């Protein structure tokens, strides 16, 4: 076992991330956490680290959460922006459409990334380096990146159009401070 894992392993065996009410302690019998009333198992309860842990689910930490927004997806950034910008119902529905379109474009870019990586690997794996194949993959990667850039600019333009001046100021603040990333 990797030496850095010992502390983690021992903490989990001792139930250091919570108590038996959340299913992390000894389950009352000295053994591993029980699954059932009073125990609940490792993944039940309000979050597997407990409510006061700095990386409790939904309260920030690496990768963001409801409090910090994280990267654009659809659900969490939508709730985050609706709360922080005090959006009306109409604005929320319009913003949901914008974020959905952006998410679709980013998902396509991820597919393009995997496909071009495979093409580059094929070019390298061949007996003779296939420069045309590698160049085509590199060009496709560039085109995909440009499509994402255009989608981000378009999304920001659409968001700008649906927000009130005070809401735009708050959005700009969230972007400048890094609380929201695009």
Coordinates of N, CA, C and O in Angstrom, one line a residue:
X1 N 0.8 -1.2 0.0 CA 0.0 0.0 0.0 C 0.9 1.2 0.0 O 1.9 1.3 0.7
X2 N 0.5 2.3 -0.7 CA 1.2 3.5 -0.8 C 1.2 4.2 0.6 O 0.2 4.2 1.3
X3 N 2.4 4.6 1.1 CA 2.4 5.1 2.5 C 1.4 6.2 2.8 O 1.0 6.3 3.9
X4 N 1.1 7.1 1.8 CA 0.2 8.1 2.1 C -1.2 7.7 2.3 O -2.1 8.4 2.8
X5 N -1.5 6.4 2.0 CA -2.9 5.9 2.2 C -3.1 5.4 3.6 O -4.2 5.2 4.0
X6 N -2.1 5.2 4.4 CA -2.2 4.6 5.7 C -3.1 5.5 6.6 O -4.0 5.1 7.3
X7 N -2.8 6.8 6.6 CA -3.6 7.8 7.4 C -5.1 7.7 7.0 O -6.0 7.7 7.8
X8 N -5.3 7.7 5.7 CA -6.7 7.7 5.2 C -7.4 6.4 5.6 O -8.5 6.4 6.1
X9 N -6.7 5.3 5.5 CA -7.2 4.0 5.8 C -7.6 3.9 7.3 O -8.6 3.4 7.7
X10 N -6.6 4.3 8.1 CA -6.8 4.2 9.5 C -8.0 5.2 10.0 O -8.8 4.8 10.8
X11 N -8.1 6.3 9.4 CA -9.2 7.3 9.7 C -10.5 6.7 9.3 O -11.5 6.8 10.1
X12 N -10.6 6.0 8.2 CA -11.9 5.4 7.8 C -12.2 4.2 8.7 O -13.4 4.0 9.1
X13 N -11.2 3.5 9.2 CA -11.5 2.3 10.1 C -11.9 2.8 11.5 O -12.7 2.2 12.1
X14 N -11.4 4.0 11.9 CA -11.8 4.6 13.2 C -13.1 5.4 13.1 O -13.6 5.8 14.1
X15 N -13.5 5.7 11.9 CA -14.7 6.5 11.7 C -14.5 8.0 11.9 O -15.3 8.7 12.5
X16 N -13.3 8.5 11.5 CA -12.9 9.9 11.8 C -13.7 10.9 11.0 O -13.6 12.1 11.3
X17 N -14.4 10.6 10.0 CA -15.1 11.6 9.2 C -16.6 11.8 9.6 O -17.3 12.4 9.0
X18 N -17.0 11.3 10.7 CA -18.4 11.5 11.2 C -18.6 10.6 12.4 O -17.7 10.1 13.1
X19 N -19.9 10.4 12.6 CA -20.3 9.5 13.7 C -21.3 8.5 13.3 O -21.7 8.5 12.2
X20 N -21.6 7.6 14.2 CA -22.5 6.5 13.8 C -23.8 6.9 13.3 O -24.5 6.2 12.7
X21 N -24.3 8.1 13.7 CA -25.6 8.6 13.2 C -25.6 8.7 11.7 O -26.6 8.6 11.1
X22 N -24.4 9.0 11.1 CA -24.3 9.1 9.7 C -23.8 7.8 9.0 O -23.6 7.7 7.9
X23 N -23.5 6.8 9.8 CA -23.0 5.6 9.3 C -21.5 5.5 9.2 O -21.0 4.7 8.4
X24 N -20.8 6.3 10.0 CA -19.4 6.3 9.8 C -18.6 5.8 11.0 O -17.4 5.5 10.9
X25 N -19.3 5.6 12.1 CA -18.6 5.1 13.3 C -18.6 3.6 13.3 O -18.6 3.0 12.2
X26 N -18.6 3.1 14.5 CA -18.4 1.7 14.6 C -19.7 0.9 14.6 O -19.8 -0.3 14.8
X27 N -20.8 1.6 14.4 CA -22.1 1.0 14.3 C -22.6 0.5 15.6 O -23.6 -0.3 15.7
X28 N -21.9 0.8 16.7 CA -22.3 0.4 18.0 C -21.8 -0.9 18.5 O -22.0 -1.3 19.6
X29 N -21.3 -1.7 17.6 CA -20.8 -3.0 18.0 C -19.3 -3.2 17.8 O -18.8 -4.3 17.9
X30 N -18.6 -2.1 17.6 CA -17.1 -2.2 17.5 C -16.7 -2.6 16.1 O -15.5 -2.6 15.8
X31 N -17.6 -3.0 15.2 CA -17.2 -3.4 13.9 C -17.4 -2.2 12.9 O -17.5 -1.1 13.3
X32 N -17.4 -2.5 11.6 CA -17.6 -1.4 10.6 C -19.0 -0.8 10.7 O -19.9 -1.4 11.4
X33 N -19.2 0.3 10.1 CA -20.4 1.0 10.2 C -21.6 0.1 9.7 O -21.4 -0.6 8.8
X34 N -22.7 0.2 10.4 CA -23.8 -0.6 10.1 C -24.6 0.0 9.0 O -24.6 1.2 8.8
X35 N -25.4 -0.8 8.3 CA -26.3 -0.3 7.3 C -27.7 -0.5 7.8 O -28.2 -1.6 7.9
X36 N -28.4 0.5 8.1 CA -29.7 0.4 8.7 C -30.0 1.6 9.6 O -29.2 2.5 9.7
X37 N -31.1 1.5 10.3 CA -31.4 2.6 11.2 C -30.3 2.9 12.2 O -29.7 2.0 12.9
X38 N -29.9 4.1 12.3 CA -28.8 4.5 13.2 C -27.4 4.4 12.6 O -26.5 5.0 13.0
X39 N -27.3 3.6 11.6 CA -26.0 3.4 10.9 C -26.0 4.0 9.6 O -25.4 5.0 9.3
X40 N -26.9 3.5 8.7 CA -27.1 4.1 7.4 C -26.1 3.8 6.3 O -26.3 4.0 5.2
X41 N -24.9 3.3 6.7 CA -23.9 2.9 5.7 C -23.1 4.1 5.3 O -23.4 5.3 5.7
X42 N -22.0 3.9 4.7 CA -21.0 4.9 4.4 C -21.5 6.1 3.6 O -21.1 7.2 3.8
X43 N -22.4 5.8 2.6 CA -22.7 6.9 1.7 C -24.1 7.6 2.0 O -24.6 8.4 1.3
X44 N -24.6 7.2 3.2 CA -25.9 7.9 3.5 C -25.6 9.1 4.4 O -24.5 9.3 4.8
X45 N -26.6 9.8 4.8 CA -26.4 11.0 5.6 C -26.3 12.2 4.8 O -26.3 12.1 3.5
X46 N -26.0 13.3 5.4 CA -26.0 14.6 4.6 C -24.8 14.7 3.7 O -24.7 15.6 2.9
X47 N -23.8 14.0 3.9 CA -22.6 14.0 3.1 C -21.6 13.1 3.7 O -21.5 13.0 4.9
X48 N -20.8 12.4 3.0 CA -20.0 11.4 3.6 C -18.9 11.9 4.5 O -18.3 11.1 5.2
X49 N -18.6 13.2 4.6 CA -17.7 13.7 5.5 C -18.3 14.3 6.7 O -17.6 14.7 7.6
X50 N -19.6 14.5 6.7 CA -20.3 15.1 7.8 C -20.4 16.6 7.5 O -19.7 17.2 6.7
X51 N -21.4 17.3 8.2 CA -21.7 18.6 7.8 C -20.7 19.7 8.1 O -20.7 20.7 7.5
X52 N -19.8 19.4 9.0 CA -18.8 20.4 9.4 C -17.4 20.2 8.7 O -16.5 21.0 8.9
X53 N -17.3 19.2 7.9 CA -16.1 18.9 7.1 C -15.9 20.0 6.0 O -16.9 20.3 5.4
X54 N -14.7 20.5 5.7 CA -14.5 21.5 4.7 C -14.9 21.1 3.3 O -15.3 22.0 2.5
X55 N -14.9 19.8 3.0 CA -15.3 19.4 1.7 C -16.6 18.7 1.7 O -16.9 17.8 0.9
X56 N -17.5 19.0 2.7 CA -18.8 18.5 2.7 C -19.5 18.7 1.4 O -19.5 19.8 0.8
X57 N -20.2 17.7 0.8 CA -20.8 17.9 -0.5 C -21.8 19.1 -0.6 O -22.6 19.3 0.3
X58 N -21.6 19.9 -1.6 CA -22.5 21.0 -1.8 C -22.0 22.3 -1.1 O -22.7 23.3 -1.2
X59 N -20.8 22.2 -0.5 CA -20.3 23.4 0.2 C -19.0 23.7 -0.3 O -18.1 24.1 0.5
X60 N -18.7 23.7 -1.6 CA -17.4 24.1 -2.1 C -16.4 23.0 -2.1 O -16.7 21.8 -2.2
X61 N -15.2 23.3 -1.9 CA -14.1 22.4 -2.0 C -13.6 22.2 -3.4 O -14.1 23.0 -4.3
X62 N -12.7 21.3 -3.7 CA -12.2 21.2 -5.1 C -13.4 20.9 -6.0 O -14.2 20.1 -5.7
X63 N -13.3 21.5 -7.2 CA -14.4 21.3 -8.2 C -15.6 22.1 -8.0 O -16.5 22.1 -8.8
X64 N -15.7 22.9 -7.0 CA -16.8 23.8 -6.8 C -18.0 23.1 -6.2 O -18.0 21.9 -5.9
X65 N -19.0 23.7 -6.0 CA -20.3 23.2 -5.5 C -21.3 24.3 -5.6 O -21.1 25.3 -6.3
X66 N -22.4 24.2 -4.9 CA -23.4 25.2 -4.9 C -22.9 26.6 -4.5 O -23.3 27.6 -5.0
X67 N -22.1 26.6 -3.5 CA -21.6 27.9 -2.9 C -20.7 28.6 -3.9 O -20.7 29.8 -3.9
X68 N -19.9 27.9 -4.6 CA -18.8 28.6 -5.4 C -19.1 28.5 -6.9 O -18.3 29.0 -7.7
X69 N -20.1 27.7 -7.4 CA -20.4 27.7 -8.8 C -19.7 26.7 -9.6 O -20.3 26.0 -10.3
X70 N -18.4 26.6 -9.5 CA -17.7 25.7 -10.3 C -17.8 26.0 -11.8 O -18.1 27.1 -12.2
X71 N -17.4 25.1 -12.7 CA -17.5 25.3 -14.1 C -18.9 25.2 -14.6 O -19.8 24.7 -13.9
X72 N -19.2 25.7 -15.8 CA -20.6 25.6 -16.3 C -21.0 24.2 -16.5 O -20.4 23.5 -17.3
X73 N -22.0 23.8 -15.9 CA -22.8 22.6 -16.3 C -24.2 23.1 -16.6 O -24.3 24.1 -17.2
X74 N -25.2 22.5 -16.0 CA -26.5 23.2 -16.1 C -27.1 23.4 -14.7 O -27.4 24.5 -14.4
X75 N -27.1 22.4 -13.9 CA -27.9 22.5 -12.6 C -27.2 23.4 -11.6 O -27.8 24.3 -11.2
X76 N -26.0 23.1 -11.2 CA -25.4 23.9 -10.1 C -25.2 25.3 -10.5 O -25.5 26.2 -9.8
X77 N -24.6 25.5 -11.7 CA -24.4 27.0 -12.1 C -25.7 27.7 -12.2 O -25.8 28.9 -11.9
X78 N -26.7 27.0 -12.6 CA -28.0 27.7 -12.8 C -28.6 28.1 -11.4 O -29.0 29.2 -11.2
X79 N -28.5 27.1 -10.4 CA -29.0 27.5 -9.1 C -28.1 28.6 -8.5 O -28.6 29.5 -7.8
X80 N -26.8 28.4 -8.7 CA -25.9 29.4 -8.1 C -26.2 30.8 -8.7 O -26.3 31.8 -8.0
X81 N -26.3 30.9 -10.0 CA -26.6 32.2 -10.6 C -27.9 32.7 -10.3 O -28.1 33.9 -10.1
X82 N -28.9 31.9 -10.2 CA -30.3 32.3 -9.9 C -30.3 32.9 -8.5 O -30.9 33.9 -8.3
X83 N -29.5 32.3 -7.6 CA -29.4 32.9 -6.2 C -28.6 34.1 -6.2 O -29.1 35.2 -5.6
X84 N -27.4 34.1 -6.7 CA -26.5 35.2 -6.6 C -27.0 36.5 -7.4 O -26.7 37.6 -7.0
X85 N -27.6 36.2 -8.5 CA -28.1 37.3 -9.3 C -29.5 37.7 -9.1 O -30.0 38.7 -9.7
X86 N -30.2 37.0 -8.2 CA -31.6 37.2 -7.9 C -32.4 37.3 -9.2 O -33.1 38.3 -9.5
X87 N -32.4 36.1 -10.0 CA -33.1 36.1 -11.3 C -34.6 35.8 -11.1 O -35.0 35.1 -10.2
X88 N -35.3 36.4 -12.1 CA -36.8 36.1 -12.1 C -36.9 34.7 -12.8 O -36.0 34.1 -13.3
X89 N -38.2 34.2 -12.7 CA -38.5 32.8 -13.3 C -38.1 32.8 -14.8 O -37.6 31.9 -15.3
X90 N -38.5 33.9 -15.5 CA -38.2 34.0 -17.0 C -36.7 34.0 -17.2 O -36.3 33.3 -18.1
X91 N -36.0 34.8 -16.4 CA -34.6 34.8 -16.6 C -33.9 33.4 -16.3 O -33.0 33.0 -17.0
X92 N -34.4 32.7 -15.3 CA -33.9 31.4 -15.0 C -34.1 30.4 -16.2 O -33.2 29.7 -16.6
X93 N -35.3 30.5 -16.8 CA -35.6 29.6 -17.9 C -34.7 29.9 -19.1 O -34.2 29.0 -19.8
X94 N -34.6 31.2 -19.4 CA -33.7 31.6 -20.5 C -32.2 31.3 -20.2 O -31.5 30.8 -21.1
X95 N -31.8 31.5 -19.0 CA -30.4 31.1 -18.7 C -30.2 29.6 -18.8 O -29.1 29.2 -19.2
X96 N -31.2 28.8 -18.4 CA -31.1 27.4 -18.5 C -30.9 26.9 -19.9 O -30.0 26.0 -20.2
X97 N -31.5 27.6 -20.9 CA -31.4 27.3 -22.3 C -30.0 27.6 -22.8 O -29.3 26.9 -23.5
X98 N -29.5 28.8 -22.3 CA -28.1 29.2 -22.7 C -27.1 28.2 -22.1 O -26.2 27.8 -22.9
X99 N -27.2 27.9 -20.9 CA -26.2 26.9 -20.3 C -26.3 25.6 -20.9 O -25.3 24.9 -21.0
X100 N -27.5 25.1 -21.3 CA -27.7 23.8 -21.9 C -26.9 23.8 -23.3 O -26.3 22.8 -23.6
X101 N -27.1 24.9 -24.0 CA -26.4 25.0 -25.3 C -24.9 24.9 -25.1 O -24.2 24.3 -25.9
X102 N -24.4 25.7 -24.1 CA -23.0 25.7 -23.9 C -22.5 24.3 -23.4 O -21.4 23.9 -23.8
X103 N -23.2 23.7 -22.6 CA -22.9 22.3 -22.1 C -22.8 21.4 -23.3 O -21.9 20.5 -23.3
X104 N -23.7 21.5 -24.2 CA -23.7 20.6 -25.4 C -22.5 20.8 -26.2 O -21.8 19.8 -26.6
X105 N -22.1 22.1 -26.4 CA -20.9 22.4 -27.2 C -19.6 21.9 -26.5 O -18.7 21.3 -27.2
X106 N -19.6 22.0 -25.2 CA -18.4 21.5 -24.5 C -18.3 20.0 -24.5 O -17.2 19.4 -24.6
X107 N -19.5 19.3 -24.4 CA -19.5 17.9 -24.5 C -19.0 17.4 -25.9 O -18.2 16.5 -26.0
X108 N -19.4 18.1 -26.9 CA -18.9 17.8 -28.3 C -17.4 18.0 -28.4 O -16.7 17.2 -29.0
X109 N -16.9 19.1 -27.7 CA -15.5 19.3 -27.7 C -14.7 18.2 -27.0 O -13.6 17.8 -27.5
X110 N -15.3 17.7 -26.0 CA -14.6 16.6 -25.3 C -14.6 15.3 -26.2 O -13.6 14.6 -26.2
X111 N -15.7 15.1 -26.9 CA -15.7 14.0 -27.9 C -14.6 14.2 -28.9 O -13.8 13.3 -29.3
X112 N -14.5 15.4 -29.5 CA -13.5 15.7 -30.5 C -12.1 15.5 -29.9 O -11.2 15.1 -30.6
X113 N -11.9 15.9 -28.7 CA -10.6 15.8 -28.0 C -10.2 14.3 -28.0 O -9.1 14.0 -28.3
X114 N -11.1 13.4 -27.6 CA -10.8 12.0 -27.5 C -10.5 11.5 -28.9 O -9.6 10.7 -29.1
X115 N -11.3 11.9 -29.9 CA -11.2 11.4 -31.2 C -9.8 11.8 -31.8 O -9.1 11.0 -32.4
X116 N -9.5 13.1 -31.6 CA -8.2 13.6 -32.2 C -7.0 13.0 -31.4 O -6.0 12.7 -32.0
X117 N -7.1 12.7 -30.1 CA -6.1 12.0 -29.4 C -5.9 10.6 -30.0 O -4.7 10.2 -30.1
X118 N -6.9 9.9 -30.3 CA -6.8 8.6 -30.8 C -6.2 8.7 -32.2 O -5.3 7.8 -32.6
X119 N -6.5 9.7 -33.0 CA -5.9 9.8 -34.3 C -4.4 10.1 -34.2 O -3.6 9.6 -35.0
X120 N -4.0 11.0 -33.3 CA -2.6 11.2 -33.1 C -1.9 10.0 -32.6 O -0.7 9.7 -33.0
X121 N -2.5 9.2 -31.7 CA -1.9 8.0 -31.3 C -1.7 7.0 -32.4 O -0.7 6.3 -32.5
X122 N -2.7 6.9 -33.3 CA -2.6 6.0 -34.5 C -1.5 6.5 -35.4 O -0.8 5.6 -35.9
X123 N -1.3 7.8 -35.6 CA -0.2 8.3 -36.4 C 1.1 7.9 -35.8 O 2.0 7.6 -36.6
X124 N 1.3 8.0 -34.5 CA 2.5 7.6 -33.9 C 2.8 6.1 -33.9 O 3.9 5.7 -34.0
X125 N 1.7 5.3 -33.7 CA 1.8 3.9 -33.6 C 2.2 3.2 -35.0 O 2.7 2.1 -35.0
X126 N 1.9 3.9 -36.1 CA 2.1 3.2 -37.4 C 3.6 3.0 -37.6 O 4.5 3.6 -37.0
X127 N 3.9 2.1 -38.5 CA 5.3 1.8 -38.9 C 6.0 3.1 -39.3 O 7.1 3.3 -38.9
X128 N 5.4 3.9 -40.2 CA 6.0 5.2 -40.6 C 5.0 6.2 -40.1 O 3.8 6.1 -40.2
X129 N 5.5 7.3 -39.6 CA 4.7 8.4 -39.0 C 3.8 9.0 -40.2 O 4.3 9.3 -41.2
X130 N 2.5 9.0 -39.9 CA 1.6 9.5 -40.9 C 1.3 11.0 -40.6 O 0.5 11.4 -39.8
X131 N 2.1 11.8 -41.3 CA 2.1 13.3 -41.0 C 0.7 13.9 -41.4 O 0.2 14.7 -40.7
X132 N 0.1 13.4 -42.5 CA -1.2 13.9 -42.9 C -2.2 13.6 -41.9 O -3.1 14.5 -41.6
X133 N -2.2 12.4 -41.3 CA -3.2 12.1 -40.3 C -3.0 12.9 -39.0 O -4.0 13.4 -38.4
X134 N -1.8 13.1 -38.6 CA -1.5 13.9 -37.4 C -1.9 15.4 -37.7 O -2.5 16.0 -36.8
X135 N -1.6 15.9 -38.9 CA -1.9 17.3 -39.2 C -3.5 17.5 -39.2 O -4.0 18.4 -38.7
X136 N -4.2 16.5 -39.8 CA -5.6 16.5 -39.8 C -6.2 16.5 -38.4 O -7.2 17.3 -38.1
X137 N -5.7 15.7 -37.5 CA -6.1 15.6 -36.1 C -5.9 17.0 -35.4 O -6.7 17.5 -34.7
X138 N -4.7 17.5 -35.6 CA -4.3 18.8 -35.0 C -5.3 19.9 -35.5 O -5.7 20.8 -34.7
X139 N -5.6 19.9 -36.8 CA -6.5 20.9 -37.3 C -7.9 20.8 -36.8 O -8.6 21.8 -36.5
X140 N -8.3 19.5 -36.6 CA -9.7 19.3 -36.1 C -9.7 19.7 -34.6 O -10.7 20.3 -34.2
X141 N -8.7 19.5 -33.9 CA -8.6 20.0 -32.5 C -8.7 21.5 -32.4 O -9.4 22.1 -31.6
X142 N -8.0 22.2 -33.3 CA -8.1 23.7 -33.4 C -9.5 24.1 -33.7 O -10.0 25.1 -33.1
X143 N -10.1 23.5 -34.7 CA -11.5 23.9 -35.1 C -12.5 23.7 -33.9 O -13.3 24.5 -33.7
X144 N -12.3 22.6 -33.2 CA -13.1 22.3 -32.1 C -13.0 23.3 -31.0 O -13.9 23.8 -30.4
X145 N -11.7 23.7 -30.7 CA -11.5 24.8 -29.7 C -12.1 26.1 -30.2 O -12.7 26.8 -29.3
X146 N -12.0 26.4 -31.4 CA -12.6 27.7 -31.9 C -14.1 27.6 -31.8 O -14.8 28.6 -31.5
X147 N -14.8 26.4 -32.0 CA -16.2 26.3 -31.8 C -16.6 26.6 -30.4 O -17.6 27.2 -30.1
X148 N -15.8 26.1 -29.5 CA -16.1 26.3 -28.0 C -15.9 27.8 -27.7 O -16.8 28.4 -27.0
X149 N -14.9 28.4 -28.2 CA -14.7 29.8 -28.0 C -15.9 30.6 -28.5 O -16.4 31.5 -27.8
X150 N -16.4 30.3 -29.7 CA -17.5 31.0 -30.3 C -18.8 30.8 -29.4 O -19.6 31.7 -29.2
X151 N -18.9 29.5 -28.9 CA -20.1 29.2 -28.1 C -20.1 30.0 -26.8 O -21.1 30.5 -26.3
X152 N -18.9 30.2 -26.2 CA -18.8 30.9 -25.0 C -19.1 32.4 -25.2 O -19.9 33.0 -24.4
X153 N -18.6 33.0 -26.3 CA -18.9 34.4 -26.6 C -20.4 34.5 -26.9 O -21.0 35.5 -26.4
X154 N -21.0 33.6 -27.6 CA -22.4 33.7 -27.9 C -23.2 33.5 -26.6 O -24.2 34.3 -26.4
X155 N -22.8 32.6 -25.7 CA -23.5 32.4 -24.4 C -23.4 33.7 -23.6 O -24.4 34.1 -23.0
X156 N -22.2 34.3 -23.5 CA -22.1 35.5 -22.7 C -22.9 36.7 -23.3 O -23.5 37.5 -22.6
X157 N -23.0 36.7 -24.6 CA -23.9 37.7 -25.3 C -25.3 37.5 -24.9 O -26.0 38.5 -24.6
X158 N -25.8 36.3 -25.0 CA -27.2 36.0 -24.6 C -27.5 36.3 -23.2 O -28.5 36.8 -22.8
X159 N -26.5 35.9 -22.3 CA -26.7 36.2 -20.9 C -26.7 37.7 -20.6 O -27.6 38.2 -19.8
X160 N -25.9 38.4 -21.3 CA -25.8 39.9 -21.1 C -27.2 40.5 -21.5 O -27.7 41.4 -20.8
X161 N -27.8 40.0 -22.6 CA -29.1 40.5 -23.0 C -30.2 40.2 -22.1 O -31.2 41.0 -22.0
X162 N -30.2 39.1 -21.3 CA -31.3 38.8 -20.4 C -31.1 39.4 -19.0 O -32.1 39.3 -18.2
X163 N -30.0 39.9 -18.7 CA -29.8 40.4 -17.3 C -30.0 41.9 -17.2 O -29.8 42.7 -18.2
X164 N -30.4 42.4 -16.1 CA -30.5 43.8 -15.8 C -29.1 44.3 -15.5 O -28.2 43.6 -15.2
X165 N -28.9 45.7 -15.5 CA -27.6 46.2 -15.3 C -27.0 45.8 -14.0 O -25.8 45.5 -13.9
X166 N -27.7 45.8 -12.9 CA -27.2 45.4 -11.6 C -26.8 44.0 -11.6 O -25.8 43.6 -11.0
X167 N -27.6 43.1 -12.2 CA -27.2 41.7 -12.3 C -26.0 41.5 -13.1 O -25.2 40.6 -12.8
X168 N -25.8 42.3 -14.2 CA -24.6 42.1 -15.0 C -23.4 42.5 -14.2 O -22.3 41.9 -14.3
X169 N -23.5 43.5 -13.3 CA -22.4 44.0 -12.5 C -22.0 42.8 -11.5 O -20.8 42.5 -11.3
X170 N -23.0 42.2 -10.9 CA -22.8 41.1 -10.0 C -22.1 39.9 -10.8 O -21.2 39.2 -10.2
X171 N -22.6 39.6 -12.0 CA -22.0 38.5 -12.8 C -20.5 38.8 -13.1 O -19.7 37.9 -13.0
X172 N -20.3 40.0 -13.5 CA -18.9 40.4 -13.8 C -18.0 40.3 -12.5 O -16.9 39.8 -12.6
X173 N -18.5 40.6 -11.3 CA -17.8 40.4 -10.1 C -17.5 38.9 -9.9 O -16.4 38.5 -9.5
X174 N -18.5 38.1 -10.1 CA -18.3 36.6 -9.9 C -17.2 36.1 -10.9 O -16.4 35.2 -10.5
X175 N -17.2 36.6 -12.1 CA -16.2 36.2 -13.0 C -14.8 36.7 -12.7 O -13.9 35.9 -12.7
X176 N -14.7 37.9 -12.2 CA -13.4 38.5 -11.9 C -12.8 37.8 -10.7 O -11.6 37.7 -10.6
X177 N -13.6 37.5 -9.7 CA -13.1 36.9 -8.5 C -12.8 35.4 -8.6 O -12.2 34.8 -7.7
X178 N -13.3 34.8 -9.7 CA -13.1 33.4 -9.8 C -14.1 32.5 -9.2 O -14.0 31.3 -9.2
X179 N -15.2 33.1 -8.6 CA -16.2 32.4 -8.0 C -17.0 31.6 -9.1 O -17.6 30.6 -8.8
X180 N -17.0 32.1 -10.3 CA -17.6 31.4 -11.4 C -16.6 31.4 -12.6 O -16.0 32.4 -12.9
X181 N -16.5 30.2 -13.2 CA -15.6 30.2 -14.3 C -16.3 29.8 -15.5 O -17.3 29.1 -15.4
X182 N -15.9 30.2 -16.7 CA -16.6 29.9 -17.9 C -15.6 29.1 -18.8 O -14.5 29.4 -19.0

